Backbone as a chain_set.jsonl record, in Angstrom:
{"seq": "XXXXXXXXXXXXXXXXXXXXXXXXXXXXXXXXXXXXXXXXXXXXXXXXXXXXXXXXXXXXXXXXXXXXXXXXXXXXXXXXXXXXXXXXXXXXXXXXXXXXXXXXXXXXXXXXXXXXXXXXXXXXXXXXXXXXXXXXXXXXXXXXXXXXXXXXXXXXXXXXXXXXXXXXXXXXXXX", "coords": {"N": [[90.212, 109.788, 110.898], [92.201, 110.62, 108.242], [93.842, 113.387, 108.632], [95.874, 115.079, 108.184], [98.986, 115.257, 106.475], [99.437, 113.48, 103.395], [97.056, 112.477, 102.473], [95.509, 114.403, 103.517], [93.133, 115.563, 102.333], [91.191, 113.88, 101.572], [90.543, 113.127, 104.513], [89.536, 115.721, 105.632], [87.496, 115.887, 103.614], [85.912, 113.54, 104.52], [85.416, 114.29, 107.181], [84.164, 116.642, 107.073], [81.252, 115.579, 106.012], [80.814, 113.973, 108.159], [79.783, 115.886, 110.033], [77.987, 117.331, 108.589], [76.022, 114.679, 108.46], [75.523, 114.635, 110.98], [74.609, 117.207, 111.951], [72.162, 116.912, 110.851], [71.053, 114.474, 111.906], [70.805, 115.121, 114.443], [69.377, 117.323, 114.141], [66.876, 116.442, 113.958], [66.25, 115.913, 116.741], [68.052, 113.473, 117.38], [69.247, 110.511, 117.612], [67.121, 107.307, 117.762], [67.761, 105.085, 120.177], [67.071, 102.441, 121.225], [64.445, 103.23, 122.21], [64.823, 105.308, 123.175], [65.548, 109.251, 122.542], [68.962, 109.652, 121.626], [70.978, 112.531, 121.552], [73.875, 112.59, 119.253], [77.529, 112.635, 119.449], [80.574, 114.006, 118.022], [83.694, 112.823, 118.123], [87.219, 113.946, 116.898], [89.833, 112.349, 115.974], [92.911, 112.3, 114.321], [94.181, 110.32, 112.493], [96.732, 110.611, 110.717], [97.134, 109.026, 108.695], [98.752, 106.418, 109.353], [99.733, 103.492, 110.597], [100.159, 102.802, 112.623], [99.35, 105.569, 114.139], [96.477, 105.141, 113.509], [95.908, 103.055, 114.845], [96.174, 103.781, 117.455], [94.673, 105.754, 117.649], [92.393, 104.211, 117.737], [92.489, 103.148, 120.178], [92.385, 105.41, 121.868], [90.117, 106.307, 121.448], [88.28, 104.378, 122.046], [89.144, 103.819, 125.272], [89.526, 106.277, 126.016], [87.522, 108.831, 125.007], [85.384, 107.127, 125.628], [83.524, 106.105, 123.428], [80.823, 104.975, 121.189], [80.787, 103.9, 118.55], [82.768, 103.535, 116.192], [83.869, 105.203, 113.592], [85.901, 105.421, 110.83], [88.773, 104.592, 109.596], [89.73, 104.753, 106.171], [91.233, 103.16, 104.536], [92.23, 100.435, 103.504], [94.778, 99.377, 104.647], [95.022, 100.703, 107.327], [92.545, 99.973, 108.223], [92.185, 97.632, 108.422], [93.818, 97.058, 111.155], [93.064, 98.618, 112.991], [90.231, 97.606, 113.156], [90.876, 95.43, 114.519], [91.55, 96.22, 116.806], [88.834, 97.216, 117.445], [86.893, 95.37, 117.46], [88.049, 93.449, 119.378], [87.374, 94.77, 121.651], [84.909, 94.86, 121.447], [83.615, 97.017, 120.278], [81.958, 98.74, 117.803], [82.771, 99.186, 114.488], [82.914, 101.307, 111.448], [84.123, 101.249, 108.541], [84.239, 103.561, 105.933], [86.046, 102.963, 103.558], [87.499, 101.058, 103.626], [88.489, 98.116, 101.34], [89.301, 95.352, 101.356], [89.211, 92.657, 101.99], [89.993, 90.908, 104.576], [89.551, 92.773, 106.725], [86.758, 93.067, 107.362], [86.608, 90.361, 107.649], [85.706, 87.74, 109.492], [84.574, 88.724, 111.938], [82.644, 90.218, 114.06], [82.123, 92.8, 114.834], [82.609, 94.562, 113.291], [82.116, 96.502, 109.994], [81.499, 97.458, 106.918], [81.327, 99.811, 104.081], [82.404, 100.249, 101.299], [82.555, 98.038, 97.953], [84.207, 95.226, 98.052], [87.072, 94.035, 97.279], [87.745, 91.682, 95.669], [84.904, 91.081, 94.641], [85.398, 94.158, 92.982], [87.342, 93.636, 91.745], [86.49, 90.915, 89.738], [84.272, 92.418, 88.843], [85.669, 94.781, 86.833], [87.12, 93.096, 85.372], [85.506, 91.453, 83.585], [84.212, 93.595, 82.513], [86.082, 94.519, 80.988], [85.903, 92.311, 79.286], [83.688, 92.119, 77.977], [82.674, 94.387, 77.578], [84.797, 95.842, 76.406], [85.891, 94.073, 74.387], [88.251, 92.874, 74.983], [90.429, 90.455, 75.304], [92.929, 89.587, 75.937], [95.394, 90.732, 78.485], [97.113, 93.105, 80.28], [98.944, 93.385, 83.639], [99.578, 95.744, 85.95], [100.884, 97.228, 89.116], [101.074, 98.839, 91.661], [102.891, 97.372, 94.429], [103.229, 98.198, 97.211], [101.428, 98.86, 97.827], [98.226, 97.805, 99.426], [95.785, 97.798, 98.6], [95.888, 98.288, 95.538], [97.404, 96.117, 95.082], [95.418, 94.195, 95.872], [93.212, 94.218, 94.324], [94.475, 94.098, 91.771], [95.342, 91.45, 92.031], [92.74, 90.362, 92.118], [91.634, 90.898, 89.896], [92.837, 89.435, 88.102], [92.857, 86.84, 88.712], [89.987, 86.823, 87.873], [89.526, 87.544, 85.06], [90.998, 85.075, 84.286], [89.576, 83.347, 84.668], [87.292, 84.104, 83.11], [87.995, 83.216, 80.675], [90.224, 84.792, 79.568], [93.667, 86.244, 78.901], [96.041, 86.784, 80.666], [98.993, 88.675, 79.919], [100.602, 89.638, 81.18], [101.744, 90.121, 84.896], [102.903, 92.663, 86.615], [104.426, 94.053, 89.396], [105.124, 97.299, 90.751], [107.083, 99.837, 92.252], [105.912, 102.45, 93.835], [107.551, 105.517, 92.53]], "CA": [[90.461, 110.228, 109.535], [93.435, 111.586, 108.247], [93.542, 115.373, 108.805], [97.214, 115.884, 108.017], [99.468, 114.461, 105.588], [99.224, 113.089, 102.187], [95.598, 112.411, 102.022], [94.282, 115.271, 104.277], [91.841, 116.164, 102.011], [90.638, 112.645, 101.976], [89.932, 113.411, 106.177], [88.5, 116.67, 105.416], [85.702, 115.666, 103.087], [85.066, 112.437, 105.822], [85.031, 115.013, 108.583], [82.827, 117.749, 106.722], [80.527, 114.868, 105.559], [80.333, 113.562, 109.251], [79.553, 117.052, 110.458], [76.849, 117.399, 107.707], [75.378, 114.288, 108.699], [75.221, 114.552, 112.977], [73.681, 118.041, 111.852], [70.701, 116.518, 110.55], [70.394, 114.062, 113.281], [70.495, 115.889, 115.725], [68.194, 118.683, 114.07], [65.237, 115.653, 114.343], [66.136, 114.974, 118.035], [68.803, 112.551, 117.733], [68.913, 108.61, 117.074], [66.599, 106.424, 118.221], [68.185, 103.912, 120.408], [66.228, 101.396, 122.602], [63.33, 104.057, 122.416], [65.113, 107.054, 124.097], [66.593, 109.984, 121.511], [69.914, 110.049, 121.971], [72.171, 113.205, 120.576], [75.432, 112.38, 118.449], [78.444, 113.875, 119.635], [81.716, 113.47, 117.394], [85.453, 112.453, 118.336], [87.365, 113.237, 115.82], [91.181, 112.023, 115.644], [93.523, 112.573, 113.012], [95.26, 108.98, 112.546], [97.621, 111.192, 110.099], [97.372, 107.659, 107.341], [99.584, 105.695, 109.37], [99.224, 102.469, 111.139], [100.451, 102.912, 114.005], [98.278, 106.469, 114.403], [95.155, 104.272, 113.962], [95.558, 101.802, 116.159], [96.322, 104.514, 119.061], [93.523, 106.767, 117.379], [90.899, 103.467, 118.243], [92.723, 102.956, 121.75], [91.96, 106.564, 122.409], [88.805, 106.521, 121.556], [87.755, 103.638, 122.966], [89.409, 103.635, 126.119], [89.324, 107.969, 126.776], [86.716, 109.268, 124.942], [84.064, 105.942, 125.598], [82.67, 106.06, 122.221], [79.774, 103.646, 121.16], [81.038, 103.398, 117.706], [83.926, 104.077, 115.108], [83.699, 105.386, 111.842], [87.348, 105.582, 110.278], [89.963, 103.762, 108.58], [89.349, 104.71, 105.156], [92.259, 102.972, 103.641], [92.404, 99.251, 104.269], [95.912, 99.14, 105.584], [94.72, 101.338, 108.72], [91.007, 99.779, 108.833], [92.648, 96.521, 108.665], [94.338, 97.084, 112.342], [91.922, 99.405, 113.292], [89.244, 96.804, 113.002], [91.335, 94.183, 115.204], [91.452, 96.709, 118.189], [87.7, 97.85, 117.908], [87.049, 94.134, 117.488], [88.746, 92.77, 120.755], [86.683, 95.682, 122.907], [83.437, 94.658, 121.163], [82.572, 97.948, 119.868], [81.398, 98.514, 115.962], [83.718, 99.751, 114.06], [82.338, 101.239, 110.484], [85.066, 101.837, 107.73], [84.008, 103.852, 104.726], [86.405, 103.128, 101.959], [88.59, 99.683, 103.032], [87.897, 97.251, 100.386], [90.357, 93.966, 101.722], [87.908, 91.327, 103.069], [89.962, 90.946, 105.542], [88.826, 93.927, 107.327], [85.907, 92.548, 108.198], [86.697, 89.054, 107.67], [85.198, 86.436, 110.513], [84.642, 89.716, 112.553], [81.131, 90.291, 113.896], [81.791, 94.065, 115.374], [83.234, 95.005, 111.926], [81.486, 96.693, 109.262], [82.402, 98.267, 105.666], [80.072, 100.96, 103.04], [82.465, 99.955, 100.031], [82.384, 96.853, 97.795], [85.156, 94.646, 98.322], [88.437, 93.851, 96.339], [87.687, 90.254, 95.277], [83.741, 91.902, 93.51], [85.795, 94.843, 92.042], [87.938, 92.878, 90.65], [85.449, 90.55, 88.85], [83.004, 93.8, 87.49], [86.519, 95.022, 86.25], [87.233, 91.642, 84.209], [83.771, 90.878, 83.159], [83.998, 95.146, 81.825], [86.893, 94.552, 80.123], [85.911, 91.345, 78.261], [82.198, 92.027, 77.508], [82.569, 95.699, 76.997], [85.708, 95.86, 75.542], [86.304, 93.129, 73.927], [89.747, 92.305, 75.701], [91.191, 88.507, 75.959], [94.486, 89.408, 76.724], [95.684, 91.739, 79.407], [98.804, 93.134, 81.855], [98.746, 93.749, 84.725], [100.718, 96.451, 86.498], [99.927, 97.289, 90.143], [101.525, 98.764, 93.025], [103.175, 96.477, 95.124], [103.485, 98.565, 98.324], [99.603, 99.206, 97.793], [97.757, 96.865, 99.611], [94.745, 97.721, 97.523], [96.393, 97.993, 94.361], [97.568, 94.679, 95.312], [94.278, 93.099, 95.991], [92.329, 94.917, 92.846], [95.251, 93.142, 90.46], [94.849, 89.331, 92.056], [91.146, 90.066, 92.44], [91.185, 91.382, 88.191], [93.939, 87.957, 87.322], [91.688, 85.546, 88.922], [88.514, 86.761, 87.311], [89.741, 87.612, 83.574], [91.485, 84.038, 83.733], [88.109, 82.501, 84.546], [86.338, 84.194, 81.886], [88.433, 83.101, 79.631], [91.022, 85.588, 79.035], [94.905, 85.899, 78.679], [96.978, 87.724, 81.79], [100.479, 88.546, 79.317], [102.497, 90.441, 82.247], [101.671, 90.597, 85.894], [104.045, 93.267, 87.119], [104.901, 95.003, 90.535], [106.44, 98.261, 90.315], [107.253, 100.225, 93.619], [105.79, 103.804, 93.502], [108.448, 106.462, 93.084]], "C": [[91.856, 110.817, 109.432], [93.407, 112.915, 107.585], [94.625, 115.808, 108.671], [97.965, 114.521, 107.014], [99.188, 114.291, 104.225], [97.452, 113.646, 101.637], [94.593, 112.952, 103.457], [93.163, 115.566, 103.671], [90.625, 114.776, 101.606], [89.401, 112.81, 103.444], [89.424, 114.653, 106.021], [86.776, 116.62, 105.223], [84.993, 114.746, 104.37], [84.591, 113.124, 106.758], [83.877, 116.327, 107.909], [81.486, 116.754, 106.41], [79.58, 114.218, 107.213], [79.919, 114.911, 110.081], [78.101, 117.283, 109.593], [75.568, 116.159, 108.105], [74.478, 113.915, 110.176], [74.722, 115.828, 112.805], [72.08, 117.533, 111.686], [69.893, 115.737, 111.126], [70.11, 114.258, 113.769], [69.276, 116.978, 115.65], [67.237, 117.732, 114.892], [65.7, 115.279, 116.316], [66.867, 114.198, 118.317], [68.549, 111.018, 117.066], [67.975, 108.153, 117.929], [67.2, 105.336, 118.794], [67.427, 103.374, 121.849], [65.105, 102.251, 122.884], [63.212, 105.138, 122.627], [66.049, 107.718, 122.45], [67.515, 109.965, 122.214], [70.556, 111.198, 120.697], [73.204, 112.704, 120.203], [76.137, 113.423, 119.237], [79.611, 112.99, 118.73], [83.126, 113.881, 118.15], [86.131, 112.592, 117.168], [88.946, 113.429, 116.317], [91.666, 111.53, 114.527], [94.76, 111.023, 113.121], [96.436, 109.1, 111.429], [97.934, 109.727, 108.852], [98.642, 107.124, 107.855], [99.214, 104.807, 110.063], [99.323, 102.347, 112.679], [99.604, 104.081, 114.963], [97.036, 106.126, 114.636], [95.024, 103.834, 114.938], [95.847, 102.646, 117.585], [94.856, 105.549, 118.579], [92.066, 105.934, 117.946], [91.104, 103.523, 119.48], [92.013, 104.321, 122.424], [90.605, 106.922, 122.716], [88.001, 105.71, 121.797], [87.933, 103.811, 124.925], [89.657, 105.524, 127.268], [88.421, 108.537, 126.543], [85.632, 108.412, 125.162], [83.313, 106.233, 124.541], [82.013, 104.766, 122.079], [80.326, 103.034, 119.92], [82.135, 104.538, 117.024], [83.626, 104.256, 114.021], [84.778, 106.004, 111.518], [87.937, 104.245, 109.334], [89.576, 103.575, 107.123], [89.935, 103.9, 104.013], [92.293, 101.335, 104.465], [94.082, 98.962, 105.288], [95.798, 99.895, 106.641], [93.219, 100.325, 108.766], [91.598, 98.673, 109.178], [93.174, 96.302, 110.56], [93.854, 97.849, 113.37], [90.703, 98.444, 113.954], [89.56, 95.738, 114.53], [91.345, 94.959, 116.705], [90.373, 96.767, 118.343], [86.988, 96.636, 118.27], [86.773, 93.483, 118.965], [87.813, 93.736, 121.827], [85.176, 95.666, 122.44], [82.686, 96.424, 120.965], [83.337, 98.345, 117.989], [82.109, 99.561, 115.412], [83.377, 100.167, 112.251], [83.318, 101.717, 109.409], [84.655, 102.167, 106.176], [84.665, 104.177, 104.034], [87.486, 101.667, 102.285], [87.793, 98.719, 102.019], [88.417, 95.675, 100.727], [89.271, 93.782, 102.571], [88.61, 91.109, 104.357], [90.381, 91.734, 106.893], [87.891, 93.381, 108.018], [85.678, 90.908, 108.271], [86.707, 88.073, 109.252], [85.19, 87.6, 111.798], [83.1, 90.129, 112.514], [80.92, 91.816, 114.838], [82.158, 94.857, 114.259], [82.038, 95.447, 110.869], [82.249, 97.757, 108.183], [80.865, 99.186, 104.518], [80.543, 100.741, 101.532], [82.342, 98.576, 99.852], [83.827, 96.612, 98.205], [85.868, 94.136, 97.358], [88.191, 92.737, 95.256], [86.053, 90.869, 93.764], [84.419, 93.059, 92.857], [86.872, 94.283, 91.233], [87.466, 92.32, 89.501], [85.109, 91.907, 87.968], [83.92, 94.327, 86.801], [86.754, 94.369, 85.001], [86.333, 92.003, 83.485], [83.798, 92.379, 82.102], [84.962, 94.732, 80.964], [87.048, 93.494, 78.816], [84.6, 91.45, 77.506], [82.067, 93.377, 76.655], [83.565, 95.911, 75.98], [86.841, 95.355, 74.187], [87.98, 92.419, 73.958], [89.815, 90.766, 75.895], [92.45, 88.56, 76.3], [94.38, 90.917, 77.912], [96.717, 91.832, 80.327], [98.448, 94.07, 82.372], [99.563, 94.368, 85.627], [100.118, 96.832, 87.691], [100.988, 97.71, 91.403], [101.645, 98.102, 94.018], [103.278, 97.055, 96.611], [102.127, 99.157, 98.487], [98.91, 98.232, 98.105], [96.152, 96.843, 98.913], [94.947, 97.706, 96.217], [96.485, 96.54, 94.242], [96.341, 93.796, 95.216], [93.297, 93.381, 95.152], [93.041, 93.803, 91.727], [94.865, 91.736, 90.624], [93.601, 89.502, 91.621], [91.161, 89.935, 90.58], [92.12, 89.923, 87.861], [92.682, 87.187, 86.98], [90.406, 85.43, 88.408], [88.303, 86.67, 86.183], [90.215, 86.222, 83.443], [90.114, 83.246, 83.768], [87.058, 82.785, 83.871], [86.968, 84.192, 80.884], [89.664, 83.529, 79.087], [92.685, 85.711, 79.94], [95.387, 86.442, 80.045], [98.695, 87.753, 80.9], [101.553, 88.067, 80.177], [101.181, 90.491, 83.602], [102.282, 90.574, 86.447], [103.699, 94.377, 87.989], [105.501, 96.274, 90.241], [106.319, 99.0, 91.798], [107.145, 101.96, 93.083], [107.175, 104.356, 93.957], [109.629, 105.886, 92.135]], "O": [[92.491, 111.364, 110.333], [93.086, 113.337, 106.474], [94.739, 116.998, 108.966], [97.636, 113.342, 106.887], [98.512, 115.232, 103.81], [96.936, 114.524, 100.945], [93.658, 112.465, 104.093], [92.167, 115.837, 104.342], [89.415, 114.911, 101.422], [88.176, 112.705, 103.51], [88.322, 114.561, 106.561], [85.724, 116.898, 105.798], [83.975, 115.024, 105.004], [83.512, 112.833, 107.276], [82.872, 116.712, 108.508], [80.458, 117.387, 106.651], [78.374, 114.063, 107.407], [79.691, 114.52, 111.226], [77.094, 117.402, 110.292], [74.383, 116.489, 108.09], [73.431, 113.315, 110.421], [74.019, 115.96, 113.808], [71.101, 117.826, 112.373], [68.665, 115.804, 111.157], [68.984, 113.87, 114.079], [68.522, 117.384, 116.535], [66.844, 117.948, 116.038], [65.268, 114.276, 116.883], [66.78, 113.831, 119.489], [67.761, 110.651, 116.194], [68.012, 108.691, 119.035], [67.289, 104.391, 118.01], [67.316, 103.789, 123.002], [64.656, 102.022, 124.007], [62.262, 105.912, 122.504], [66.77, 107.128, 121.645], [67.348, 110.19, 123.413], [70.642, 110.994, 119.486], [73.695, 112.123, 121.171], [75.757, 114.535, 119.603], [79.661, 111.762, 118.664], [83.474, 114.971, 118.605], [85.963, 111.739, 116.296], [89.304, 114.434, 116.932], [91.18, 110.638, 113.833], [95.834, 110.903, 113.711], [97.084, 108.099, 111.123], [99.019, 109.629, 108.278], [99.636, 107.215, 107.135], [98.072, 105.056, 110.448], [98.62, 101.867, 113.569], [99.233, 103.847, 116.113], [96.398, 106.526, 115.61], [94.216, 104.08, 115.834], [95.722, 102.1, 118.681], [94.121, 105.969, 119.473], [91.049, 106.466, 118.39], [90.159, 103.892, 120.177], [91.216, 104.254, 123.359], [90.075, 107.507, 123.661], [86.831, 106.093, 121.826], [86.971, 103.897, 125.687], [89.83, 105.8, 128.455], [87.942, 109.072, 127.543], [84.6, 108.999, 124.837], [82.22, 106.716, 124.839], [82.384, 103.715, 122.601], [80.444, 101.808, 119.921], [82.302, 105.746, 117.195], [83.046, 103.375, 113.388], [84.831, 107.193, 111.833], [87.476, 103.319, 108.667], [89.149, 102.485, 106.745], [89.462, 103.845, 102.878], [92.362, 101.14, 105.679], [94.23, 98.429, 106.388], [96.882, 99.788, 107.215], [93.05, 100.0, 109.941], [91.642, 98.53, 110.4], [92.776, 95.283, 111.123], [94.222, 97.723, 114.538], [90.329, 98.575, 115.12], [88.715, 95.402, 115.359], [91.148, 94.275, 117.709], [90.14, 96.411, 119.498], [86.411, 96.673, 119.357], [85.721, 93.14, 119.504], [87.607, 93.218, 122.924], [84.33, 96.372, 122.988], [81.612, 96.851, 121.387], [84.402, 98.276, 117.375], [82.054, 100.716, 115.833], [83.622, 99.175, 111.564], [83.304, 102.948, 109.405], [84.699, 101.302, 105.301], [84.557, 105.3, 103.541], [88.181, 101.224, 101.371], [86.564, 98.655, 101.997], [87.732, 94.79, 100.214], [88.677, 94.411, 103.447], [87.874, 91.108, 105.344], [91.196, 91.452, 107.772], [88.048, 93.164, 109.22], [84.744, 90.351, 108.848], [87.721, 87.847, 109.912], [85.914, 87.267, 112.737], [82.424, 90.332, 111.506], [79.872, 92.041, 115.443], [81.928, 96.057, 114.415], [81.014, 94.763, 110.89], [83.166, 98.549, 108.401], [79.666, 98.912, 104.483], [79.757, 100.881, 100.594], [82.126, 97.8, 100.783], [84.565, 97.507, 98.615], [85.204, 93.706, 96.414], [88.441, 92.945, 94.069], [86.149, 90.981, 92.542], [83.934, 93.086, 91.726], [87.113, 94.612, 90.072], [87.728, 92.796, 88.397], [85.513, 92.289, 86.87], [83.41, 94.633, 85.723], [86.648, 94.852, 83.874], [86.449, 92.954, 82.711], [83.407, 92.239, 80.944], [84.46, 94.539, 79.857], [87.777, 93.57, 77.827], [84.479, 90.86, 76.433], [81.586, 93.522, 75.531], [83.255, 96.136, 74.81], [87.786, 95.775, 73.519], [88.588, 91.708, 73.157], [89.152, 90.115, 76.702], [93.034, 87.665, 76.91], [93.517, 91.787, 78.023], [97.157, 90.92, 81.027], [97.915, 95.132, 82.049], [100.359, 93.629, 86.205], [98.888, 96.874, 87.666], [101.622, 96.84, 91.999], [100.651, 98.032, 94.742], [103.454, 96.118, 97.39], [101.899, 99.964, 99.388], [98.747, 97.463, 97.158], [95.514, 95.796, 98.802], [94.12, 97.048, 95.586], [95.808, 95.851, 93.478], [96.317, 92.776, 94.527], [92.327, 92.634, 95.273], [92.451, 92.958, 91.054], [94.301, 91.001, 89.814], [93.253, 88.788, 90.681], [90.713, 88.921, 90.046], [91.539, 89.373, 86.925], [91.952, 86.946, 86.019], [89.739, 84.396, 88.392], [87.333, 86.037, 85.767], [89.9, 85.826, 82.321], [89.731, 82.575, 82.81], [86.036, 82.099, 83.851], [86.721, 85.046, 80.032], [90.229, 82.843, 78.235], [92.902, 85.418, 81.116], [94.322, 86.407, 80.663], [99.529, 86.913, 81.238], [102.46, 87.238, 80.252], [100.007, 90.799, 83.395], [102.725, 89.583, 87.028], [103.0, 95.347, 87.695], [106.433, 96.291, 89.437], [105.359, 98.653, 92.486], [107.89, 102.563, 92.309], [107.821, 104.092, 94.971], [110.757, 106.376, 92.187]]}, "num_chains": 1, "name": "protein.A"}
């Protein structure tokens, strides 16, 4: 998680949330695995929201702490590379908040808790033409946002196939 930086309080809530929930495990005894309780214990490393922090934050914790499983990379541009290390060492890697398919795309140790870019896109459209009665629309979108990015194609491609206009679809570079 990231525990420093921008979106520390992002890694906060994740880490009070994962603290809240290995409490309650553990109260009952632990997990059930293969028949025996096992206790939770947590690793936690601060991949400070950068890419390069991740991908040494999975090495670490694959290869020093022997963890069974990952739960990080909240932001697809870390789960994304994240994913590809936990991946390659065959252990399950669970990212609660990337949305880019390919995260877990053709990846069978990979796993995700949100929907994905391509479906929020659509329910976006579909809201904006049913509910709102929109046929035209522009599209502005952070270009150095790889989710911004993949929310806007995902919303083009879905409003043009139900029908409706796209004016402007425009990049702008935060800042």
């Amino acid at each position: 998680s990231p525990l420093s930086g921008e979106l520390a309080d992002v890694g906060r809530v994740t880490l009070e949330a994962a603290h809240l929930d290995i409490g309650n495990i553990n109260g009952i005894g632990g997990l059930d695995v293969q028949g025996q309780k096992t206790m939770v214990r947590l690793f936690v490393i601060d991949n400070k929201d950068t890419i390069e922090d991740s991908i040494n934050a999975v090495r670490k914790a694959i290869n020093q702490d022997r963890v069974q499983v990952i739960i990080g990379g909240q932001l697809s541009r870390n789960a994304i590379p994240m994913a590809k290390v936990a991946e390659d060492a065959k252990i399950p890697l669970i990212t609660p908040g990337s949305t880019n398919p390919e995260t877990t795309g053709g990846r069978k140790y990979i796993f995700r808790v949100s929907f994905i870019d391509p479906f929020q896109g659509a329910v976006v459209a579909r809201f904006a033409q049913e509910e709102l009665g929109a046929h035209r629309a522009a599209v502005l979108y952070d270009r150095a946002s790889e989710y911004n990015r993949g929310l806007a194609i995902s919303f083009k491609k879905a409003f043009e196939n139900l029908g409706g206009q796209v004016t402007a679809f425009e990049g702008y570079t935060t800042g």
